[in-house]
Amino acid sequence: MKTISVEHLCRVEGNGGISATIDGKKVTEVKFNIYEGPRLIEQLTIGRTPEEDVSLAPRICAICTLSHKNAVLRAIEKALSVKVPKKTILMRELMHMGEIIESHSLHIFLLALPDYLGYPNAIAMAAKYDLEVKIGLEMKNFGNHIMKTISGRYIHGENPVIGGFGKFPDKKDLLWIKSRAQQFMPFVLKTVSLFCELDYPEIPEDETLYACCDPGNGKFGFWGEKILLSNGESIPADDYKKLTNEFVVSHSYAKHSLYKGKPYSVGALARINNLGERLDGEAGRKFKKYFNEHWKKNPLYHNAAQALEILYCFERIPVLVKKILKDENTPKIIPYSVKEGKGTGLVEAPRGLLIHHYEIKNGLVSNVDIITPTAQNAEDIERYCYIATQKLLDEGQEEKIRDRMDLVVRAFDPCISCSAHSAQVRQGKTDEWKSKLETILTHEEPAFLGIGNFRQGDDAVGIFIGKQLRDAGQKNVWLESSTNEMESFWKSNAGKPVIFLDAIDFQEKPGTVTFLPLLYALNNSSLVHKFSPFVTGPLKYNQLKKSYILGIQPASLKRGKTISPCVKKATREVLETLKSRQKKNRHFKDKE
Amino acid sequence: MRIVKLKKENLFPFLEVISKEADLWAPVKKYEDKHVFKAVEDFSEIDLDYQRTIIPPRRILLPPKTNMFEATQNTYKEDFSNVSKKIIFGIHACDVNALVIMDRFYNFAYDDPYYTRARENTLILGYSCWPDEHCLCKSTNTHIVTEGYDLFFSKLDTHYLVWIGSSQGDDLIRKQPSLFNEDISDKDIQTYLNWQKEREDAFQAEIDFIDMPDLIELKYNDPLWEELGKACLACGSCTNVCPTCNCYNVYDKPILGKNASKIVRCWDACTLENYSEVAGGENFRENRADRLKLWYTHKLQAYISKYGKPACVGCGRCIVSCPVDINVLTVGKTLSGEKVDAFWKRFNLQVKKEVRK
Amino acid sequence: MENSKLKIGIYELTGCAGDALLILDCEKELIDIFNAADIQSFVMAKSDNIEGDLDIALVEGSVTTEKEIEELKDIRQRSKIVVAIGLCATVGGIQARFLDPKEWNERFKKVYGNIEMTHTKPVQSKPIDAYIDVDFYLPGCPIGKEQFLIFFTRILKGNPPEKSQNPVCVTCKYNENDCLLKKGILCLGPLTEDGCGAICINHNLPCAGCWGPLKTGNRTSEYYLLKEKGFDVEHIKKKMANYSGTKIASFLKELEKEKK
Ligand code: SF4
Ligand code: SF4
Ligand code: SF4
Ligand code: SF4
């Protein structure tokens, strides 16, 4: 078992894709692929001065460049004990609102809406939905304008620096922003009703855990010192790793996150779920009007949540401008002299929780950790796509899978390019499990664990295969029997991939073999199987990620019955595959 | 020439009157110690206690980028939107003299309508100044004005003496004559003369421009140019800040969705490497050296030979702008055999030392 | 009419997507852009993309995986004109700074461990001209709106775009900024291609060089100037390298030699 470093940086928006593999009536694999290569940005910033870092790190992403800017500034200012004045904080909030408006309006109007209205892109949609496209473009332009006024340009503005700003914007520019925000209100309200009343399909609803910053003081907002989870837990900024535990998955250059072995969601929907009660004004009224049970489990409501947040920003901007103009004699930049320290900055980027962590030694950056929202969402994106695909398959609506996955991925707003062009459905051959099992065995040496109950008909199949495997000389095979044996199993296999052998009811033809990542079996509520409690306990996230379940569709689970013939037949097939693999391995070893 | 007196407290009322029909441009503070000319509405922004603006006032007449006309295949429409009635107030003697040189240049071979029209609509209200260590205008004899202004304000203790240089200047005074006083006492004249004497003595920087044409001729192949070229960053700043530089470039900017183009004119600088043919390498010494030679030949030789004075008005802008200290003072002094302390000198010494090693 | 429009493809390799986003940021011109050209492929903005022969391909991002090398070669084959847009495509971006393949390997391992990527092999970041011929370069991190619109309109109308080679200082002076370098601040304006509008200096901040290195920039002189002003040589080198990608490798090597 190798150690995977969490010292890294992931880049997500840009070139990506999602694919689902179907084997008969089952989805055996969903992959959220990131085709873009590694940029190693964290590694690039090590050894640089904090100032250089503030300029380099936001280049991770163009769409949330200012979120990165705010996060790196919060982290570094904390590390170097720089206390910025109130006006500076207010201006940073204002530019952040610009980004939220820009990013959300681009997403909901220009990228997501064409799906719901049936167009390939927004420009084509403009012919009939002229007003919607115009509102979208104008809103986006307004967001951009705010970003440019305060940060210096649309993308990668350099005006925000450690300790403040290179230059404060002119009063008249700020006043223009304020009055424009007020004038735009009718269109904002239209936006909210449009997206909160859209007809979002119910597939793929499923519960998840939501995480976002807690702005404190019972307020809504886009940054804070603590992470709030929808189960009520709260994690201080410095302990962020408790939440994010990132790990590398081989099909992508982005890293994924799990909390206690389970995926969680971040983003506008997470914020509205966790903090929506705190909204006041018009946004508060709209929240009360529209929020319901669906918002808690349907990722497609990200779109509606984003619309609500746009409204929040439009209401907040005039207040911010007024406050900013009141503070006239604020110094532009607060100088500092500290050369060592550590700090974590939490910010809510448009698409969710963004974490920057820095350690500074001798005036140079010595350690960096950046965790982006899409890295955290990646697992849930795969899971929801899996759920959607499986449900549509169950309902015999295979033709809808591609579009639905597209819709789900895009709702997470992971990155512009993936959101426009992502889904791919691959039809696996019925016996694809064989080749998959073989691939895994070439790369890994997993432990096998036979699960089941001997006296319960086909449920014996897991134990049965396990026994036969042992007899055939396969190493590291275990059987679910006594608690003692289980304990030593976990002890000697910590961190190793495990292949669970069991009878699982997938509503398939009896005797059908299924081989799929354990993660799907655990997180899909339609597949919850009796063994899940004991599996989730000792399994560590990276072990879980590498483990699989090899299941056989039982014919009967009646007490006292013996294994039915069709299941026996499948068992033989499984054994043969495993044995032939064993031979190959031996042959390989001999050669060495 | 007529001289009138204006009480200090009457200055703003006067500006108020004259700015009714024209945009008033005046020096305002942009940085702690640096000023720029700006069209002002709020007079409290005006700061007359300034040394030199970063960019000379020619910027007001011909901005760095202007649209000349919009053209389609068979039509074109001129754009004179920069031509409007303007008053430039607070402009120092060197800059007034520089505008005289500009006037000559833009009328020389043919009339440049973009400059001349803007110029015709602009009144120049000069203002007296006090030299700092970089002002060279006494050497170039441009520290006083004899032409090129409509009014010129000399600041004394409680009031200004105002020279009227043109009939348009006179018209300005006549807009509200009650603000002015015609009787100038002997004491006023004495104060002015004393002030002028003190000012003459206050100049610290000096070069002898008379010999420059010959020196440049003699030193045309001097290693000096190579040394300058080695150090020059080709940033163009010296050229862009010089009040007597006037090169420009013209390019077209097609309009999206229309079969038309805008023709744009923008400042160019001979010190830039704009059209270098050599690809990739690091060594552009000869080019930079040649360009600088051209620049200084133009300023210090060609113009003097033709008009008897240099195309430098001693404003000191190149001195405060060039990051590597290449400027009319260090170059002029080196040409006349004096020792100078400048980065470009030190740099060349260091490079030589390292090569020897 | 439809046929006479130039066929355009806008592609993204590895980068921050800022250049493609900037095209979408031309909100007021977006509809005109789509009307004036036949945008065949633009993954960020539309889903009905066609990958066929093109008149012009705009390529963003650096080449960072083997798959991208193939994609890029394919784009070159299909396109009459290829334009590199943005710093990542023109010089390799900030990620191309590891000049030494060994260092890159180490850093890669630090981040991703020893995991074998199943989809495509990563390679060290390079600008696109490391693999194909590039007809035009439009630098910037990200590209500038004004510069892009002029460039795009010109190329649509068949006028060869201007190859501006001025340093940032030119626009900096147009905007009447006080020179920071003269004041002793590390400003890379003289070594950086113009086009951004000297934004940083307009905000009292020094140019960090994000438009990429000016081919003809006098790096040696500025290097000594900064050294004389008291900057640490390692710091100067890093600053110069941050946004220069692979393009000033020979200069940096020279400096290394000098030190020895
Ligand atoms: S050469 Fe220098 S001192 Fe002379 S006018 Fe030009 S900028 Fe001023
Ligand atoms: S002489 Fe100085 S100001 Fe002029 S281009 Fe060279 S470095 Fe720039
Ligand atoms: S501030 Fe920087 S960009 Fe501006 S002139 Fe000086 S060196 Fe050039
Ligand atoms: S001034 Fe320099 S760093 Fe700033 S935007 Fe322009 S090129 Fe980039």
Short mmCIF file of C-alpha atoms and ligand atoms in Angstrom, two decimals, chain B residues 232-238 271 292 322-324 326, ligand 2:
data_model
loop_
_atom_site.label_atom_id
_atom_site.label_comp_id
_atom_site.label_asym_id
_atom_site.label_seq_id
_atom_site.Cartn_x
_atom_site.Cartn_y
_atom_site.Cartn_z
CA CYS B 232 18.98 50.32 -22.97
CA LEU B 233 15.84 48.35 -22.16
CA ALA B 234 14.14 49.60 -25.31
CA CYS B 235 11.17 50.54 -23.21
CA GLY B 236 10.43 53.69 -25.18
CA SER B 237 9.84 55.74 -22.07
CA CYS B 238 12.38 58.43 -22.91
CA THR B 271 13.71 53.67 -29.32
CA LEU B 292 19.66 55.70 -29.57
CA CYS B 322 14.85 56.24 -17.95
CA PRO B 323 15.36 53.25 -15.66
CA VAL B 324 18.96 52.83 -16.78
CA ILE B 326 20.27 57.08 -20.37
S1 SF4 D 2 17.00 55.06 -23.21
FE1 SF4 D 2 16.06 54.52 -21.28
S2 SF4 D 2 13.96 55.26 -21.41
FE2 SF4 D 2 14.79 55.25 -23.45
S3 SF4 D 2 14.17 53.30 -24.31
FE3 SF4 D 2 16.22 52.99 -23.45
S4 SF4 D 2 15.86 52.31 -21.37
FE4 SF4 D 2 13.94 53.17 -22.10
#
